[in-house]
């Protein structure tokens, strides 16, 4: 049976992009590329190429405490009926991880997509959630940025696929296809393989149209 790849319903879908870039400690150094990640990912997701309405895609960088994060995410998670997308980059305290998992689990969204560029993937493998992570769930990585690069390595690779496409992926770039290509690319480069887990139908939701797909008459 063929699988239907589709874009999220714009009215019933919500995206919440969170980054923690400023830390100021030896154990948790500042990650200036994280701010660029949020700006660039929102630009792609809300562009004509992307799949989310601009008014339904929130960005939160360096919240002074976790209250603004939980308030915003709780509102968006409760509003989402079709697709909920959560992106996180940076350092995440344990208190955030547990509450984040609860909010994802409680959302009425049919499809839940979590993209993690950092070390909190282990706590976010929940039912009906498609998880993409910069490293396997049993690792605890930071979100490194190559010297001189605008974005962190994982998010930079994801943005490259969203902007330029995948030749064999069809007209839409599903979360599953993006995760598969990220893993193939990491393997070719001899890098640690990104984590990828899928439950339910979320892997078949597309984040963008595929610019590399053949044009049909």
Tab-separated table of N, CA, C and O in Angstrom, residues 33 36-45 49 87 150-165 173 178 182:
chain	number	residue	atom	x	y	z
A	33	UNK	N	25.611	30.224	17.147
A	33	UNK	CA	24.962	29.728	15.927
A	33	UNK	C	23.522	29.311	16.169
A	33	UNK	O	22.728	29.234	15.220
A	36	UNK	N	21.046	31.812	14.909
A	36	UNK	CA	20.900	31.716	13.454
A	36	UNK	C	20.038	30.530	13.061
A	36	UNK	O	19.258	30.611	12.096
A	37	UNK	N	20.181	29.427	13.775
A	37	UNK	CA	19.341	28.256	13.507
A	37	UNK	C	17.860	28.622	13.561
A	37	UNK	O	17.074	28.263	12.674
A	38	UNK	N	17.466	29.309	14.625
A	38	UNK	CA	16.061	29.645	14.808
A	38	UNK	C	15.575	30.570	13.695
A	38	UNK	O	14.502	30.367	13.112
A	39	UNK	N	16.354	31.592	13.401
A	39	UNK	CA	15.972	32.542	12.350
A	39	UNK	C	15.845	31.861	10.999
A	39	UNK	O	14.866	32.071	10.259
A	40	UNK	N	16.817	31.040	10.663
A	40	UNK	CA	16.837	30.420	9.340
A	40	UNK	C	15.773	29.337	9.191
A	40	UNK	O	15.146	29.212	8.129
A	41	UNK	N	15.555	28.551	10.249
A	41	UNK	CA	14.552	27.495	10.160
A	41	UNK	C	13.149	28.089	10.059
A	41	UNK	O	12.327	27.618	9.267
A	42	UNK	N	12.874	29.126	10.831
A	42	UNK	CA	11.562	29.761	10.723
A	42	UNK	C	11.360	30.334	9.318
A	42	UNK	O	10.264	30.225	8.742
A	43	UNK	N	12.403	30.939	8.762
A	43	UNK	CA	12.289	31.517	7.424
A	43	UNK	C	11.919	30.462	6.388
A	43	UNK	O	11.083	30.700	5.508
A	44	UNK	N	12.514	29.286	6.482
A	44	UNK	CA	12.206	28.218	5.527
A	44	UNK	C	10.806	27.657	5.761
A	44	UNK	O	10.023	27.478	4.821
A	45	UNK	N	10.472	27.380	7.010
A	45	UNK	CA	9.183	26.749	7.318
A	45	UNK	C	7.998	27.627	6.945
A	45	UNK	O	6.919	27.119	6.617
A	49	UNK	N	8.008	27.873	0.110
A	49	UNK	CA	8.550	26.525	0.019
A	49	UNK	C	8.111	25.665	1.203
A	49	UNK	O	7.991	24.445	1.087
A	87	UNK	N	11.097	22.310	17.727
A	87	UNK	CA	12.536	22.289	17.451
A	87	UNK	C	13.251	22.853	18.668
A	87	UNK	O	12.856	23.878	19.225
A	150	UNK	N	27.600	29.530	9.766
A	150	UNK	CA	26.484	30.273	10.344
A	150	UNK	C	25.646	29.417	11.291
A	150	UNK	O	25.136	29.919	12.299
A	151	UNK	N	25.489	28.150	10.953
A	151	UNK	CA	24.606	27.262	11.714
A	151	UNK	C	25.373	26.131	12.372
A	151	UNK	O	26.511	25.847	12.002
A	152	UNK	N	24.734	25.485	13.330
A	152	UNK	CA	25.314	24.265	13.872
A	152	UNK	C	25.325	23.192	12.783
A	152	UNK	O	24.599	23.286	11.790
A	153	UNK	N	26.157	22.174	12.968
A	153	UNK	CA	26.363	21.186	11.907
A	153	UNK	C	25.076	20.474	11.527
A	153	UNK	O	24.729	20.360	10.340
A	154	UNK	N	24.327	19.984	12.514
A	154	UNK	CA	23.115	19.215	12.236
A	154	UNK	C	22.040	20.085	11.597
A	154	UNK	O	21.462	19.731	10.562
A	155	UNK	N	21.760	21.234	12.196
A	155	UNK	CA	20.721	22.102	11.649
A	155	UNK	C	21.132	22.679	10.306
A	155	UNK	O	20.297	22.852	9.405
A	156	UNK	N	22.424	22.955	10.124
A	156	UNK	CA	22.889	23.413	8.824
A	156	UNK	C	22.628	22.391	7.738
A	156	UNK	O	22.210	22.736	6.617
A	157	UNK	N	22.846	21.115	8.053
A	157	UNK	CA	22.573	20.054	7.077
A	157	UNK	C	21.080	19.951	6.781
A	157	UNK	O	20.663	19.772	5.629
A	158	UNK	N	20.261	20.057	7.820
A	158	UNK	CA	18.806	20.011	7.632
A	158	UNK	C	18.335	21.187	6.770
A	158	UNK	O	17.528	21.011	5.846
A	159	UNK	N	18.830	22.380	7.052
A	159	UNK	CA	18.453	23.546	6.264
A	159	UNK	C	18.861	23.386	4.798
A	159	UNK	O	18.131	23.793	3.889
A	160	UNK	N	20.027	22.791	4.571
A	160	UNK	CA	20.468	22.567	3.204
A	160	UNK	C	19.502	21.683	2.432
A	160	UNK	O	19.194	21.948	1.259
A	161	UNK	N	18.990	20.643	3.087
A	161	UNK	CA	18.020	19.763	2.430
A	161	UNK	C	16.700	20.485	2.183
A	161	UNK	O	16.094	20.334	1.117
A	162	UNK	N	16.241	21.255	3.147
A	162	UNK	CA	14.982	21.970	2.985
A	162	UNK	C	15.071	23.010	1.874
A	162	UNK	O	14.109	23.227	1.128
A	163	UNK	N	16.222	23.662	1.751
A	163	UNK	CA	16.380	24.717	0.742
A	163	UNK	C	16.623	24.174	-0.660
A	163	UNK	O	16.195	24.774	-1.653
A	164	UNK	N	17.337	23.056	-0.752
A	164	UNK	CA	17.776	22.577	-2.067
A	164	UNK	C	17.127	21.263	-2.486
A	164	UNK	O	17.141	20.930	-3.668
A	165	UNK	N	16.559	20.523	-1.544
A	165	UNK	CA	15.827	19.321	-1.879
A	165	UNK	C	16.656	18.050	-1.891
A	165	UNK	O	17.868	18.059	-1.686
A	173	UNK	N	9.109	16.945	0.863
A	173	UNK	CA	10.178	16.453	1.733
A	173	UNK	C	9.580	16.025	3.078
A	173	UNK	O	9.359	16.854	3.963
A	178	UNK	N	13.792	13.237	5.128
A	178	UNK	CA	14.841	14.123	5.634
A	178	UNK	C	15.751	13.392	6.603
A	178	UNK	O	16.974	13.503	6.526
A	182	UNK	N	19.737	12.685	6.049
A	182	UNK	CA	20.709	13.170	7.035
A	182	UNK	C	21.615	12.040	7.513
A	182	UNK	O	22.828	12.223	7.690
